[in-house]
JSON list of C-alpha atoms in Angstrom, two decimals:
[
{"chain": "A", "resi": 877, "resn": "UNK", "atom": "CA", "xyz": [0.00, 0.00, 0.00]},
{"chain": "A", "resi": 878, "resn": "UNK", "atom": "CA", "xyz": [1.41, 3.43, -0.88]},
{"chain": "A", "resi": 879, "resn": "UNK", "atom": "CA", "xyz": [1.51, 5.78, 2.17]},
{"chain": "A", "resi": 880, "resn": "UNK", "atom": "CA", "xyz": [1.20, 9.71, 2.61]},
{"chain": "A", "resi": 881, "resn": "UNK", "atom": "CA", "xyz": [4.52, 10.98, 2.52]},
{"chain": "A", "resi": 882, "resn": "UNK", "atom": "CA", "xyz": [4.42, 14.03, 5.39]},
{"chain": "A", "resi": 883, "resn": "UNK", "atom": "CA", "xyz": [6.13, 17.13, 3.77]},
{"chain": "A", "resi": 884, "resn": "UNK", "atom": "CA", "xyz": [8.01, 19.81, 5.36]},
{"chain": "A", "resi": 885, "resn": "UNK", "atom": "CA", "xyz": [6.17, 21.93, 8.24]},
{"chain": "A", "resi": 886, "resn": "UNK", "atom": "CA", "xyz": [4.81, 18.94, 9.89]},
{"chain": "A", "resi": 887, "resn": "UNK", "atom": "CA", "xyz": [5.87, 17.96, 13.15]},
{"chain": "A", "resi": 888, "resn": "UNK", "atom": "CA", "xyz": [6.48, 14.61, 13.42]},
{"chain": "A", "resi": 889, "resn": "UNK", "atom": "CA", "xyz": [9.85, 15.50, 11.07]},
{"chain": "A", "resi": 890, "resn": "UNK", "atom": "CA", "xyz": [10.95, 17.11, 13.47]},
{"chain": "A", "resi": 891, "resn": "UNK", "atom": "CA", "xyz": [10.65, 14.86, 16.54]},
{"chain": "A", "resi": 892, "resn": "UNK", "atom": "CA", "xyz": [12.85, 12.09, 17.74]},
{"chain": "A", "resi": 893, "resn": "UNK", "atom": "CA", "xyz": [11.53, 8.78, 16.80]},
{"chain": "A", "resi": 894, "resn": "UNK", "atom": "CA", "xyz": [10.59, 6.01, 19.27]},
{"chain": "A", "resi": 895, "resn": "UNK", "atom": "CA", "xyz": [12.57, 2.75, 18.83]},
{"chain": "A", "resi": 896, "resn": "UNK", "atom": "CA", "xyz": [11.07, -0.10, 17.81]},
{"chain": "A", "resi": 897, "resn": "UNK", "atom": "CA", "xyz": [9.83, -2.13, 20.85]},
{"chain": "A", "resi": 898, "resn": "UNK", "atom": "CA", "xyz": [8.62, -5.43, 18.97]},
{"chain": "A", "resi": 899, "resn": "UNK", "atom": "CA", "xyz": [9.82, -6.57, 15.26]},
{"chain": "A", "resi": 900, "resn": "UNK", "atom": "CA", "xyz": [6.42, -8.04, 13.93]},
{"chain": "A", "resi": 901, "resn": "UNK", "atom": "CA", "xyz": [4.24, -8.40, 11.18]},
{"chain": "A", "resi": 902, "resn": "UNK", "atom": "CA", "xyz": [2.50, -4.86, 11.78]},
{"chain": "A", "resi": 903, "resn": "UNK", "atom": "CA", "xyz": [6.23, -4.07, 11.48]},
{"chain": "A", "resi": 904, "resn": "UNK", "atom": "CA", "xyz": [7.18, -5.92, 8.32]},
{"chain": "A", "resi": 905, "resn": "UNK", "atom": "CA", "xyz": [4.12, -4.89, 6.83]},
{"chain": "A", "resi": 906, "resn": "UNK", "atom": "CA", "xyz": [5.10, -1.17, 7.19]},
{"chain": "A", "resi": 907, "resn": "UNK", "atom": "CA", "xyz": [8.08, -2.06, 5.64]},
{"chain": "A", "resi": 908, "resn": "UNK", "atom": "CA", "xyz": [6.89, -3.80, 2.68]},
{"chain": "A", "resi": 909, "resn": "UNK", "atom": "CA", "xyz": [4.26, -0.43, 2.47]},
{"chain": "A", "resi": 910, "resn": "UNK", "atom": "CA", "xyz": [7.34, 1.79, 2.32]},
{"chain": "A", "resi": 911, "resn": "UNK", "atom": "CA", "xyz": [9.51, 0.33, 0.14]},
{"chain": "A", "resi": 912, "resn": "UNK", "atom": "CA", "xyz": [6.38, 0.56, -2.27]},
{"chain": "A", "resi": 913, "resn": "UNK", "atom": "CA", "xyz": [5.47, 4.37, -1.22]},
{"chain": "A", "resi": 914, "resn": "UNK", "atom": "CA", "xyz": [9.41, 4.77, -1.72]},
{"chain": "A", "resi": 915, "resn": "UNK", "atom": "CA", "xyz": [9.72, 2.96, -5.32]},
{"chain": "A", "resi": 916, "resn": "UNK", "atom": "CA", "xyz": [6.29, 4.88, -6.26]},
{"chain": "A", "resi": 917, "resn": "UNK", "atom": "CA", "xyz": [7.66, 8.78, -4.96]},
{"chain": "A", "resi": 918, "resn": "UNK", "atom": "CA", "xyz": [11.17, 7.43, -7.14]},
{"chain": "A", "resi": 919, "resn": "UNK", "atom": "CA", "xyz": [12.95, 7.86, -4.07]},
{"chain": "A", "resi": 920, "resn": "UNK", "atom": "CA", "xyz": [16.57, 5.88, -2.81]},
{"chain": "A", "resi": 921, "resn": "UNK", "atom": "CA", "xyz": [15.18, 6.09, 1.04]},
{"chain": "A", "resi": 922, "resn": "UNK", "atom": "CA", "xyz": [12.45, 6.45, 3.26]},
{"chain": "A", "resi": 923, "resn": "UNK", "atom": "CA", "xyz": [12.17, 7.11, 7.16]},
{"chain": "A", "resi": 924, "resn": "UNK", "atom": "CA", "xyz": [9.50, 6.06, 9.37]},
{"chain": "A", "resi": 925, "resn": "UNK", "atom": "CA", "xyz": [9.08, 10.09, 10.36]},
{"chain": "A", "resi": 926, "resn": "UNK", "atom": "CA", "xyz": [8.13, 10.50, 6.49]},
{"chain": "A", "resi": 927, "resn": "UNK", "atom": "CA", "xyz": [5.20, 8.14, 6.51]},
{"chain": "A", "resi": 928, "resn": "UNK", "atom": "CA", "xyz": [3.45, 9.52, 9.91]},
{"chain": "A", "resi": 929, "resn": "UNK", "atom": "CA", "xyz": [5.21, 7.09, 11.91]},
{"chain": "A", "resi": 930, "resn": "UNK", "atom": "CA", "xyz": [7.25, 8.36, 14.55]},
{"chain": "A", "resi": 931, "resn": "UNK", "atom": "CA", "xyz": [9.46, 4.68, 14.66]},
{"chain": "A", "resi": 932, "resn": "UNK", "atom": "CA", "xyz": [13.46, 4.24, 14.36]},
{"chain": "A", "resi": 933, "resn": "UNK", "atom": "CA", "xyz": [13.59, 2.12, 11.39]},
{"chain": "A", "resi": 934, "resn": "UNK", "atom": "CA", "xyz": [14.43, 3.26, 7.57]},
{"chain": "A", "resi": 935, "resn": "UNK", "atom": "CA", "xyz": [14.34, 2.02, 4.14]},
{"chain": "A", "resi": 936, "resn": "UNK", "atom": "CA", "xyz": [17.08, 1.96, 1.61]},
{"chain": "A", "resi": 937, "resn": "UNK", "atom": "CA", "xyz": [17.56, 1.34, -1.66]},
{"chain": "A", "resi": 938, "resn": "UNK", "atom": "CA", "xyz": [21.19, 2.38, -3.56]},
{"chain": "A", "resi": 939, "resn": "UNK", "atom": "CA", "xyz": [22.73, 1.89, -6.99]},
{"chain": "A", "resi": 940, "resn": "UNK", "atom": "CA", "xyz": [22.73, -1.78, -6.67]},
{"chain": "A", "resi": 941, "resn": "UNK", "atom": "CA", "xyz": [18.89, -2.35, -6.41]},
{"chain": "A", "resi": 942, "resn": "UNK", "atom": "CA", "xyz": [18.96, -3.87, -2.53]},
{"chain": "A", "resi": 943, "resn": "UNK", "atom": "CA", "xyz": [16.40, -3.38, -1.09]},
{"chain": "A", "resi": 944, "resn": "UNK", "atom": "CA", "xyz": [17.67, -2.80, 2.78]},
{"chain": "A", "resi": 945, "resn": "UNK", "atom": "CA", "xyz": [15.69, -2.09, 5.73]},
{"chain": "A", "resi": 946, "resn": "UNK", "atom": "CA", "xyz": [17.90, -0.79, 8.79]},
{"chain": "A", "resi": 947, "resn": "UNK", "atom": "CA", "xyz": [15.39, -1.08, 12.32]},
{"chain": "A", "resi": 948, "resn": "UNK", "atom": "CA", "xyz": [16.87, 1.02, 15.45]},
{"chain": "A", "resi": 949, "resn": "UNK", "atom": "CA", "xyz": [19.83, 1.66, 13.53]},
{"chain": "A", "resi": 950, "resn": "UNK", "atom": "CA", "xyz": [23.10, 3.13, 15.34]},
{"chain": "A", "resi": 951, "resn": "UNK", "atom": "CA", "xyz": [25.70, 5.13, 13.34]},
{"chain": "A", "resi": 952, "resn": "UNK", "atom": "CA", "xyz": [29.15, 3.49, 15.13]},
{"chain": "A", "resi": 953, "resn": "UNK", "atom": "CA", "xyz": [31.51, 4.93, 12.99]},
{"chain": "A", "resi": 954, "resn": "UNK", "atom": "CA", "xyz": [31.99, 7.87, 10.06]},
{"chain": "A", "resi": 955, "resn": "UNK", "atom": "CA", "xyz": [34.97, 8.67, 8.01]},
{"chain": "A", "resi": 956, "resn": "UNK", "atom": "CA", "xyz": [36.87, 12.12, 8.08]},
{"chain": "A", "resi": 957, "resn": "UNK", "atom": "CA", "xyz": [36.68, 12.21, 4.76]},
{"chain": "A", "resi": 958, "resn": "UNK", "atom": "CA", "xyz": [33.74, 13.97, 3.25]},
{"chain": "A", "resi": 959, "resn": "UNK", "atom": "CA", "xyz": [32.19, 14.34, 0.43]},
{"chain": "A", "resi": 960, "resn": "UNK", "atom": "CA", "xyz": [29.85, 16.74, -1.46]},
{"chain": "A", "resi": 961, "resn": "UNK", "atom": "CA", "xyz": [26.40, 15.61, -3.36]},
{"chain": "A", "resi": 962, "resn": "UNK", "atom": "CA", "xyz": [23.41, 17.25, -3.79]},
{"chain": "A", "resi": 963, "resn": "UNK", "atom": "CA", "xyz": [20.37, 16.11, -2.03]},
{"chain": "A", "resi": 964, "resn": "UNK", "atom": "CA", "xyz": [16.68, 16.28, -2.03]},
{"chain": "A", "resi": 965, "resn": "UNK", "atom": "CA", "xyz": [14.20, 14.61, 0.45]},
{"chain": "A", "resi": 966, "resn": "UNK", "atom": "CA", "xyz": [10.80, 12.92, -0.87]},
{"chain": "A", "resi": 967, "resn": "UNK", "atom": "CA", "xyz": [9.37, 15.44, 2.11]},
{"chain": "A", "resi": 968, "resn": "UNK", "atom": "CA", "xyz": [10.64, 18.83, 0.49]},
{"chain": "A", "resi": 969, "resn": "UNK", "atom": "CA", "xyz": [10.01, 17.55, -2.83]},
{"chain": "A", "resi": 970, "resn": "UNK", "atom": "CA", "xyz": [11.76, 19.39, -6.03]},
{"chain": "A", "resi": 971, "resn": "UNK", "atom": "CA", "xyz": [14.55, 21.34, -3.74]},
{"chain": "A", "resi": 972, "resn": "UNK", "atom": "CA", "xyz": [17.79, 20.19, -3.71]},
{"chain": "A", "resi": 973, "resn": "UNK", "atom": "CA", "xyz": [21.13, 21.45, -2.05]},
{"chain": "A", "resi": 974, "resn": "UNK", "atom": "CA", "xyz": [24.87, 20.62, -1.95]},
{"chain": "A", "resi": 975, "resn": "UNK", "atom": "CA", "xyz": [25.59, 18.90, 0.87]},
{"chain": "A", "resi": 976, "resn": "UNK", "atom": "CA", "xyz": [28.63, 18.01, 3.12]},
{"chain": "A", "resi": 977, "resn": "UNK", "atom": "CA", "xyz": [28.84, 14.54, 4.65]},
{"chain": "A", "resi": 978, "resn": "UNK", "atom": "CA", "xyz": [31.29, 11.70, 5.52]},
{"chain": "A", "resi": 979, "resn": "UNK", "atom": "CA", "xyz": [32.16, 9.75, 2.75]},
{"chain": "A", "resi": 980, "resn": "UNK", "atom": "CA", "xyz": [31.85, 6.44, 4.51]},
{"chain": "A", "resi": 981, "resn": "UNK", "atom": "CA", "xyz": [29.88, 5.18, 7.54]},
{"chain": "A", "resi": 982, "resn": "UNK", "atom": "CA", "xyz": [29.33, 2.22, 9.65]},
{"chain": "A", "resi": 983, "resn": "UNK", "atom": "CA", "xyz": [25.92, 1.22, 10.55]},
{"chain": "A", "resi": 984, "resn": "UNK", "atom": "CA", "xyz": [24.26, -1.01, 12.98]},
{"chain": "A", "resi": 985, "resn": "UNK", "atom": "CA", "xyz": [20.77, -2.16, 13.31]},
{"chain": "A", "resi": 986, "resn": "UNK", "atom": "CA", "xyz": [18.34, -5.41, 13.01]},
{"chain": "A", "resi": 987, "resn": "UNK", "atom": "CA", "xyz": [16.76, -6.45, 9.40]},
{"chain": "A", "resi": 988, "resn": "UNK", "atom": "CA", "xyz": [12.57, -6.68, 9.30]},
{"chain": "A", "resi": 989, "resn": "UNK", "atom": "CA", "xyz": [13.36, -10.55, 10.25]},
{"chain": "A", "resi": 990, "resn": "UNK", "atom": "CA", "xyz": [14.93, -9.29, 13.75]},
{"chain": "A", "resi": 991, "resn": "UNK", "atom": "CA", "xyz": [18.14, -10.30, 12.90]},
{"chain": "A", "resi": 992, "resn": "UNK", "atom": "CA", "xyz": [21.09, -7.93, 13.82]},
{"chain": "A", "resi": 993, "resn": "UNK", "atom": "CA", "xyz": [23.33, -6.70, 11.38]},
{"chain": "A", "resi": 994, "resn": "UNK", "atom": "CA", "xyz": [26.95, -4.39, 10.35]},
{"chain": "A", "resi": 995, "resn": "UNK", "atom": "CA", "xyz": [26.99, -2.52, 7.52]},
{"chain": "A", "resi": 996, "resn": "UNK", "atom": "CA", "xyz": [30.33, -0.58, 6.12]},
{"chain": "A", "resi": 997, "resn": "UNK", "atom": "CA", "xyz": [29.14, 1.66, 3.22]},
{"chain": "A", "resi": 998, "resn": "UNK", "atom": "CA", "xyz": [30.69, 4.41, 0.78]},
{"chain": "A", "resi": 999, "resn": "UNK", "atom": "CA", "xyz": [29.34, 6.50, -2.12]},
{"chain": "A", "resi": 1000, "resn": "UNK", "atom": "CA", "xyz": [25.10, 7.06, -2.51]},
{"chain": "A", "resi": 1001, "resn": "UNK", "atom": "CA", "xyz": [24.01, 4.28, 0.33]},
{"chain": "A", "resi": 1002, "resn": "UNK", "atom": "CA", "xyz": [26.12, 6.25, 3.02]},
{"chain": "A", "resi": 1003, "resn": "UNK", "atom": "CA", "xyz": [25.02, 8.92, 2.12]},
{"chain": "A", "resi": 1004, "resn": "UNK", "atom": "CA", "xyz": [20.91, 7.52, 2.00]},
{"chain": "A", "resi": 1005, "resn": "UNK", "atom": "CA", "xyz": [21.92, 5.61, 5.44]},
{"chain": "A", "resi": 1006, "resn": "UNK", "atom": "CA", "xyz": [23.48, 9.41, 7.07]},
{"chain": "A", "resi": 1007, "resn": "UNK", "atom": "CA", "xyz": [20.00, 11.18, 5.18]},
{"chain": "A", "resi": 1008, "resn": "UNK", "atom": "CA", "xyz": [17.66, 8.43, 6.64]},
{"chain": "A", "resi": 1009, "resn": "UNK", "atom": "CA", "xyz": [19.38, 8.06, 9.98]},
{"chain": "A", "resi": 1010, "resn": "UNK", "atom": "CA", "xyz": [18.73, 11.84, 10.52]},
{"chain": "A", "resi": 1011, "resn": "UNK", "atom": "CA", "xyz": [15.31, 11.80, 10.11]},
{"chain": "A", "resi": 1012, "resn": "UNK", "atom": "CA", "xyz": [14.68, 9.76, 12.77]},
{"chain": "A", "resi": 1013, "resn": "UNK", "atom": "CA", "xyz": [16.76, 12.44, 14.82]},
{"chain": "A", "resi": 1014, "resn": "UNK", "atom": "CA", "xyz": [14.28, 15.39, 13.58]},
{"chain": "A", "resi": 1015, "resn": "UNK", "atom": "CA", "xyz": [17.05, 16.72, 11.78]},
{"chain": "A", "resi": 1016, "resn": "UNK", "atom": "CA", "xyz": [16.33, 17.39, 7.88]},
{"chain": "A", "resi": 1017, "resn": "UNK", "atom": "CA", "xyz": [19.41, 17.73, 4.96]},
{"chain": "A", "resi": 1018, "resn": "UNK", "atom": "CA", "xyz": [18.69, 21.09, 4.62]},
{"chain": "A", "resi": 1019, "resn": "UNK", "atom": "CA", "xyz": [19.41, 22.02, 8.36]},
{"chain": "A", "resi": 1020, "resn": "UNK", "atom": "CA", "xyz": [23.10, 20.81, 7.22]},
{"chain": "A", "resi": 1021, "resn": "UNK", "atom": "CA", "xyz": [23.33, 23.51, 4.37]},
{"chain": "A", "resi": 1022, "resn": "UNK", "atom": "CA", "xyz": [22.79, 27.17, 4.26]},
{"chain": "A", "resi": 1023, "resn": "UNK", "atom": "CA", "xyz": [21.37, 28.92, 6.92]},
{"chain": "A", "resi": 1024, "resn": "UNK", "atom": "CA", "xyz": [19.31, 31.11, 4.76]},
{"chain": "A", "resi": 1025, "resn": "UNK", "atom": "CA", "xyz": [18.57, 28.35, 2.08]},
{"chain": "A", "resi": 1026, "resn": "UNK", "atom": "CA", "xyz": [16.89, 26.30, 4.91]},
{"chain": "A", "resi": 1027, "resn": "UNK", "atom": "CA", "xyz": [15.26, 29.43, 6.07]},
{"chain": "A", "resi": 1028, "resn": "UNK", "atom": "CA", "xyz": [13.77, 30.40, 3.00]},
{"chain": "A", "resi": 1029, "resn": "UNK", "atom": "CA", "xyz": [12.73, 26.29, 1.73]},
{"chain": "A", "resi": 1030, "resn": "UNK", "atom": "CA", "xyz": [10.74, 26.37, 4.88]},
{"chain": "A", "resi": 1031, "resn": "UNK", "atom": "CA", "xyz": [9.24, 29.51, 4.21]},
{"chain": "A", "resi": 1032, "resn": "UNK", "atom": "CA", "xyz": [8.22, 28.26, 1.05]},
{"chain": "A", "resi": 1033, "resn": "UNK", "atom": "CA", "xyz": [7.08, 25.16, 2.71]},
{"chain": "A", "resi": 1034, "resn": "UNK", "atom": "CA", "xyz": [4.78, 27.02, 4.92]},
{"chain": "A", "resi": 1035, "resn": "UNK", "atom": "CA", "xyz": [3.28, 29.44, 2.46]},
{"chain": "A", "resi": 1036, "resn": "UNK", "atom": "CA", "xyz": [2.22, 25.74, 0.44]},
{"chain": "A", "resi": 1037, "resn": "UNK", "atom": "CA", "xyz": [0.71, 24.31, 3.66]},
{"chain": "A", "resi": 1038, "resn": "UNK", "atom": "CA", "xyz": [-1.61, 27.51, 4.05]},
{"chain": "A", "resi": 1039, "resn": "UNK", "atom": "CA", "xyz": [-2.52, 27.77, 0.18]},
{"chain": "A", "resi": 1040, "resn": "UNK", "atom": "CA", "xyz": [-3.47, 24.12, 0.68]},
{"chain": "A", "resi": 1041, "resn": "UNK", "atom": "CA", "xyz": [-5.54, 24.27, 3.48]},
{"chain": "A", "resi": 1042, "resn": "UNK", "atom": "CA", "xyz": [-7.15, 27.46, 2.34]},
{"chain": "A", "resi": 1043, "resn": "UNK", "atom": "CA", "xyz": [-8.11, 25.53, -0.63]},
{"chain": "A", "resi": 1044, "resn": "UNK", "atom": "CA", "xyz": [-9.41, 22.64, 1.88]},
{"chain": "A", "resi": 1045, "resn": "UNK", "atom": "CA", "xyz": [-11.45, 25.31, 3.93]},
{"chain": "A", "resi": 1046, "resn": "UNK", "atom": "CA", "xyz": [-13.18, 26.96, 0.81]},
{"chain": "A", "resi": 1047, "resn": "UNK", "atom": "CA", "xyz": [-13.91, 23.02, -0.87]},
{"chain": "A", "resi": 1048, "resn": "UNK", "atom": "CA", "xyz": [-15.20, 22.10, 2.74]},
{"chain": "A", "resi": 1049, "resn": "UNK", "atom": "CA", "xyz": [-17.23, 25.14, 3.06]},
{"chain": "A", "resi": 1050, "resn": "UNK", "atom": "CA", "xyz": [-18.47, 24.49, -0.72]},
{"chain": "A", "resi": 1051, "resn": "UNK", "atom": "CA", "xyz": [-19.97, 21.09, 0.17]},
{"chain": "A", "resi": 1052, "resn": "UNK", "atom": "CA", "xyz": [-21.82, 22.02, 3.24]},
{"chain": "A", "resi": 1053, "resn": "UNK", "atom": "CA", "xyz": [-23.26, 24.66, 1.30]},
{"chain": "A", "resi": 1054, "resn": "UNK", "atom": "CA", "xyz": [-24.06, 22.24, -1.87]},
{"chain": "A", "resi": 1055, "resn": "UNK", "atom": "CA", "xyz": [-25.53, 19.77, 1.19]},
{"chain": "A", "resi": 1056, "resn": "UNK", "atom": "CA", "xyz": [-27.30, 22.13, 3.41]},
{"chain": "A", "resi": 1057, "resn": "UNK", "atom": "CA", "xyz": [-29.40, 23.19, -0.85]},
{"chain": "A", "resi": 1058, "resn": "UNK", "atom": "CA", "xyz": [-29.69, 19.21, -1.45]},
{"chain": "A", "resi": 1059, "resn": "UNK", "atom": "CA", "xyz": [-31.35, 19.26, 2.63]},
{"chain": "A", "resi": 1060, "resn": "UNK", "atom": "CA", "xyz": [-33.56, 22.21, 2.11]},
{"chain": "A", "resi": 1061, "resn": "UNK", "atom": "CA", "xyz": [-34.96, 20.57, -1.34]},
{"chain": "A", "resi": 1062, "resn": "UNK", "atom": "CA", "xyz": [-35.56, 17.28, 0.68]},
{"chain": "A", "resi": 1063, "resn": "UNK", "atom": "CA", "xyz": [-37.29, 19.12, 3.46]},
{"chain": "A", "resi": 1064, "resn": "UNK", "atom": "CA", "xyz": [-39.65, 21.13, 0.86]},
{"chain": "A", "resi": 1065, "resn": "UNK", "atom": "CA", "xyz": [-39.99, 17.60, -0.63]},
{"chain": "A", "resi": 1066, "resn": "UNK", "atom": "CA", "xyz": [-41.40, 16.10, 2.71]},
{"chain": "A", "resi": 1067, "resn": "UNK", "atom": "CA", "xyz": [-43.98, 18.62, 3.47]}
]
């Protein structure tokens, strides 16, 4: 099932997320849903935080087409090396930004089977696994960048959020009008 990807301005991006306490089939099944809402956006990774669901789990998928799902994940170990690479996030969709991050990283976490796991990874899956990994901090690429760029994106972001629920508000207000003509027809109807 594809999911509602939350966008920039809403607050569960921000939050921590809550590790997961049980890996089940409720679990696996949110997996399986967002490596679908992932493919479907034509993303490379997806964070529980992105979906609604404040959990500590991610999925990945890289260059080579594995699909890898990383559950209460721990970053043990970064290079100093970095590297530049412009980003975007499926939550501030069509904004992208150069970004500074280590080149490699070492990551350990538990698979949707339960089954722990050490990952040493370079070029685009580090960098999905450091992008993903932050989400479930509350902490969003574009916090890493410019100062101003992040400033103005959210800006942006929030000037989108009230055009859309301005838009909501007037469509809302247009059906109960449209239903409260339908009511008054069905009352002249019954007398």
């Amino acid at each position: 099932m594809v999911l509602e990807i939350t966008k920039l301005g809403e607050d569960i991006l921000r939050q921590t997320a809550e590790p997961v306490e049980e890996i089940n089939d409720e679990i696996r099944q949110l997996v399986d849903d967002m490596f679908e809402t992932m493919i479907e956006a034509q993303g490379v990774g997806l964070a529980g935080p992105q979906v609604g669901k404040s959990l500590r789990l991610f999925v990945a998928m890289a260059d080579d087409d594995v699909k890898r799902t990383f559950i209460n994940p721990q970053i043990i170990k970064t290079s100093e090396t970095v590297c530049d690479y412009e980003e975007g996030c499926l939550s501030i969709p069509q904004v992208y930004e150069t970004i500074s991050r280590p080149e490699k990283v070492t990551v350990q976490a538990f698979n949707e089977n339960g089954k722990p796991f050490v990952l040493e990874a370079d070029g685009l899956l580090a960098r999905i696994i450091q992008h993903e990994y932050d989400h479930l901090n509350g902490i969003l690429y574009i916090d890493r960048g410019d100062k101003e760029f992040a400033e103005q994106t959210t800006a942006q972001f929030k000037k989108r959020a009230e055009r859309a629920a301005q838009k909501r508000a007037a469509k809302e207000a247009k059906a109960r009008k449209i239903a409260a003509k339908i009511a008054a027809k069905e009352s002249k109807k019954n007398k």
